[in-house]
Amino acid sequence: MTRDALQRGGRRFSEQLARPLARTGIDPNALTVTGFLVSIPTALAIATDRTLVGGILVLCTGAFDTLDGAVARLTGNGSKFGAFLDSTLDRWAEGIIFTGLAWLFAVRGTQTELALSVLTLVGSMLISYTRARAEGLGIDCNVGFLQRPERLLLMGISLLGPTWLLSGGMWFLAVATQITAIQRIFHVHREIERGKSEALDDAPDN
């Protein structure tokens, strides 16, 4: 199954879950803000070594992140500001959660995992930045195999398990986020070069 097919399936599933919420008339931006606010106790739980609670809350944060977009599509209440707010608070929430992770690893004295959490945060921000910068150039950049929903899912699952699972999850996230950012760089380069080639092909002969 291709990534596009998985995304379509995930979107249909999220819309089914969001239908009861959509019927209440709730503002999608309220769900966006709620998801952001959940990130604060999430980071505190992780930082204080309550990783089971932290993992559950990470998954809750991911659920809100999925539901706000689904409600916006179902109700037709999506807006440019809503999209901007969602992207901004998503980055803020990730920064808060990874700060909690970094604190946990610093207290535990696990320097490798501390470095991996910082690398993952850098990679996550680069993934978002490359897409925003590409869209500013008029290029769609929704590519790469580790986008935000996958990152939150993997992080949540890693926190729910034993120490070795969290360590392995951090290694995977740190490497995969860098790869995803690089995928987007190459994608934008190809799209720009393709645009140049098409412009030359369409140019009139003198």
Short mmCIF file of C-alpha atoms in Angstrom, two decimals:
data_model
loop_
_atom_site.label_atom_id
_atom_site.label_comp_id
_atom_site.label_asym_id
_atom_site.label_seq_id
_atom_site.Cartn_x
_atom_site.Cartn_y
_atom_site.Cartn_z
CA MET A 1 0.00 0.00 0.00
CA THR A 2 1.37 3.41 -0.98
CA ARG A 3 1.77 6.34 1.38
CA ASP A 4 -0.96 8.26 -0.48
CA ALA A 5 -3.38 5.37 0.04
CA LEU A 6 -2.51 5.24 3.74
CA GLN A 7 -3.06 8.97 4.05
CA ARG A 8 -6.45 8.75 2.35
CA GLY A 9 -7.43 5.87 4.61
CA GLY A 10 -6.26 7.76 7.68
CA ARG A 11 -8.18 10.85 6.59
CA ARG A 12 -11.40 8.87 6.12
CA PHE A 13 -10.94 7.23 9.53
CA SER A 14 -10.31 10.57 11.26
CA GLU A 15 -13.39 12.07 9.62
CA GLN A 16 -15.53 9.21 10.89
CA LEU A 17 -14.24 9.87 14.42
CA ALA A 18 -14.75 13.60 14.02
CA ARG A 19 -18.37 13.46 12.84
CA PRO A 20 -19.89 13.55 16.36
CA LEU A 21 -17.69 16.55 17.21
CA ALA A 22 -18.57 18.28 13.95
CA ARG A 23 -22.28 17.97 14.76
CA THR A 24 -21.76 19.91 18.00
CA GLY A 25 -20.61 22.93 16.00
CA ILE A 26 -17.29 23.13 17.82
CA ASP A 27 -14.73 25.52 16.38
CA PRO A 28 -11.75 23.60 14.88
CA ASN A 29 -9.45 26.25 16.36
CA ALA A 30 -10.68 25.24 19.84
CA LEU A 31 -9.45 21.70 19.18
CA THR A 32 -6.14 23.08 17.94
CA VAL A 33 -5.64 25.13 21.11
CA THR A 34 -6.73 22.21 23.31
CA GLY A 35 -4.19 19.93 21.68
CA PHE A 36 -1.51 22.52 22.31
CA LEU A 37 -2.50 22.90 25.97
CA VAL A 38 -2.32 19.12 26.43
CA SER A 39 1.35 19.29 25.44
CA ILE A 40 2.18 21.16 28.65
CA PRO A 41 1.18 18.42 31.14
CA THR A 42 2.60 15.94 28.64
CA ALA A 43 6.05 17.51 28.91
CA LEU A 44 5.78 17.74 32.69
CA ALA A 45 4.84 14.06 32.96
CA ILE A 46 7.76 13.03 30.75
CA ALA A 47 10.24 15.31 32.53
CA THR A 48 9.28 13.80 35.90
CA ASP A 49 9.79 10.25 34.58
CA ARG A 50 6.09 9.37 34.40
CA THR A 51 6.60 8.05 30.91
CA LEU A 52 3.46 5.90 30.81
CA VAL A 53 1.29 8.95 31.46
CA GLY A 54 3.43 10.97 29.07
CA GLY A 55 3.02 8.40 26.31
CA ILE A 56 -0.76 8.39 26.68
CA LEU A 57 -0.83 12.19 26.59
CA VAL A 58 1.40 12.28 23.50
CA LEU A 59 -1.12 10.05 21.74
CA CYS A 60 -3.92 12.36 22.92
CA THR A 61 -2.04 15.35 21.49
CA GLY A 62 -1.78 13.49 18.18
CA ALA A 63 -5.52 12.75 18.28
CA PHE A 64 -6.38 16.45 18.69
CA ASP A 65 -3.97 17.26 15.86
CA THR A 66 -5.89 14.90 13.59
CA LEU A 67 -9.39 15.86 14.73
CA ASP A 68 -9.08 19.61 14.25
CA GLY A 69 -8.37 19.23 10.55
CA ALA A 70 -11.10 16.62 10.14
CA VAL A 71 -13.68 18.84 11.85
CA ALA A 72 -12.63 21.79 9.69
CA ARG A 73 -13.17 19.73 6.52
CA LEU A 74 -16.52 18.32 7.66
CA THR A 75 -17.95 21.66 8.79
CA GLY A 76 -16.39 23.85 6.12
CA ASN A 77 -15.08 26.10 8.90
CA GLY A 78 -11.47 25.91 7.85
CA SER A 79 -9.67 29.20 7.34
CA LYS A 80 -6.27 30.56 6.44
CA PHE A 81 -5.77 31.73 10.01
CA GLY A 82 -6.84 28.30 11.30
CA ALA A 83 -4.20 26.63 9.13
CA PHE A 84 -1.59 29.15 10.32
CA LEU A 85 -2.58 28.66 13.97
CA ASP A 86 -2.47 24.88 13.61
CA SER A 87 1.02 24.88 12.11
CA THR A 88 2.33 27.37 14.67
CA LEU A 89 0.94 25.60 17.73
CA ASP A 90 2.09 22.23 16.37
CA ARG A 91 5.68 23.48 16.33
CA TRP A 92 5.28 25.02 19.77
CA ALA A 93 3.83 21.79 21.18
CA GLU A 94 6.65 19.70 19.74
CA GLY A 95 9.21 22.05 21.24
CA ILE A 96 7.56 21.77 24.66
CA ILE A 97 7.33 17.97 24.52
CA PHE A 98 10.93 17.53 23.38
CA THR A 99 12.06 19.88 26.14
CA GLY A 100 10.42 17.47 28.57
CA LEU A 101 12.21 14.56 26.93
CA ALA A 102 15.55 16.34 27.04
CA TRP A 103 15.01 17.11 30.73
CA LEU A 104 14.24 13.45 31.43
CA PHE A 105 17.40 12.25 29.73
CA ALA A 106 19.49 14.95 31.43
CA VAL A 107 18.22 13.85 34.86
CA ARG A 108 18.82 10.21 33.99
CA GLY A 109 22.32 11.07 32.80
CA THR A 110 21.78 9.37 29.44
CA GLN A 111 23.76 11.74 27.24
CA THR A 112 23.20 9.79 24.02
CA GLU A 113 19.41 9.94 24.33
CA LEU A 114 19.65 13.63 25.27
CA ALA A 115 21.52 14.33 22.04
CA LEU A 116 19.04 12.23 20.07
CA SER A 117 16.09 14.18 21.47
CA VAL A 118 17.71 17.45 20.39
CA LEU A 119 18.46 16.03 16.94
CA THR A 120 14.86 14.86 16.61
CA LEU A 121 13.56 18.31 17.52
CA VAL A 122 15.89 19.92 14.95
CA GLY A 123 14.76 17.41 12.32
CA SER A 124 11.09 17.99 13.15
CA MET A 125 11.47 21.74 12.76
CA LEU A 126 13.34 21.28 9.48
CA ILE A 127 10.56 19.05 8.15
CA SER A 128 8.05 21.79 8.83
CA TYR A 129 10.29 24.60 7.60
CA THR A 130 11.12 22.92 4.30
CA ARG A 131 7.42 22.45 3.55
CA ALA A 132 6.56 26.05 4.47
CA ARG A 133 9.47 27.43 2.43
CA ALA A 134 8.58 25.23 -0.55
CA GLU A 135 4.95 26.32 -0.46
CA GLY A 136 6.19 29.92 -0.39
CA LEU A 137 7.87 29.10 -3.72
CA GLY A 138 4.64 27.60 -5.03
CA ILE A 139 5.79 23.98 -4.68
CA ASP A 140 3.77 21.30 -2.91
CA CYS A 141 6.06 19.53 -0.45
CA ASN A 142 3.91 17.02 1.40
CA VAL A 143 6.51 14.28 0.95
CA GLY A 144 8.67 12.19 3.25
CA PHE A 145 7.91 9.11 5.32
CA LEU A 146 7.99 10.60 8.84
CA GLN A 147 5.58 13.50 9.14
CA ARG A 148 4.01 14.81 12.36
CA PRO A 149 1.30 12.14 12.89
CA GLU A 150 3.87 9.37 12.53
CA ARG A 151 6.32 11.17 14.83
CA LEU A 152 3.73 11.52 17.59
CA LEU A 153 2.57 7.93 17.20
CA LEU A 154 6.10 6.55 17.41
CA MET A 155 7.01 8.80 20.34
CA GLY A 156 3.87 7.83 22.23
CA ILE A 157 4.44 4.11 21.71
CA SER A 158 8.11 4.44 22.70
CA LEU A 159 7.17 6.15 25.96
CA LEU A 160 4.66 3.43 26.83
CA GLY A 161 7.27 0.67 26.79
CA PRO A 162 10.43 -0.22 28.72
CA THR A 163 13.62 1.86 28.68
CA TRP A 164 15.13 0.01 25.73
CA LEU A 165 12.06 0.79 23.60
CA LEU A 166 12.32 4.51 24.36
CA SER A 167 16.02 4.45 23.52
CA GLY A 168 15.36 2.63 20.24
CA GLY A 169 12.52 4.99 19.42
CA MET A 170 14.76 8.01 19.91
CA TRP A 171 17.40 6.56 17.61
CA PHE A 172 14.79 5.92 14.93
CA LEU A 173 13.19 9.36 15.29
CA ALA A 174 16.52 11.19 15.24
CA VAL A 175 17.64 9.48 12.03
CA ALA A 176 14.26 9.39 10.27
CA THR A 177 13.53 13.09 10.80
CA GLN A 178 16.84 14.04 9.18
CA ILE A 179 16.12 11.71 6.25
CA THR A 180 12.64 13.19 5.79
CA ALA A 181 14.05 16.73 5.72
CA ILE A 182 16.63 15.64 3.13
CA GLN A 183 13.87 13.99 1.06
CA ARG A 184 12.08 17.32 0.95
CA ILE A 185 15.21 19.19 -0.10
CA PHE A 186 15.72 16.82 -3.03
CA HIS A 187 12.01 16.99 -3.91
CA VAL A 188 12.09 20.80 -4.09
CA HIS A 189 15.27 20.69 -6.17
CA ARG A 190 13.66 18.29 -8.64
CA GLU A 191 10.52 20.41 -8.88
CA ILE A 192 12.53 23.59 -9.51
CA GLU A 193 14.64 21.89 -12.18
CA ARG A 194 11.49 20.44 -13.76
CA GLY A 195 9.98 23.92 -13.87
CA LYS A 196 13.08 25.26 -15.59
CA SER A 197 12.96 22.45 -18.15
CA GLU A 198 9.28 23.02 -18.87
CA ALA A 199 9.87 26.75 -19.23
CA LEU A 200 12.59 26.07 -21.81
CA ASP A 201 10.34 23.65 -23.68
CA ASP A 202 7.53 26.20 -23.79
CA ALA A 203 9.76 29.06 -24.87
CA PRO A 204 9.09 30.20 -28.48
CA ASP A 205 11.78 29.59 -31.06
CA ASN A 206 13.45 32.74 -32.36
#
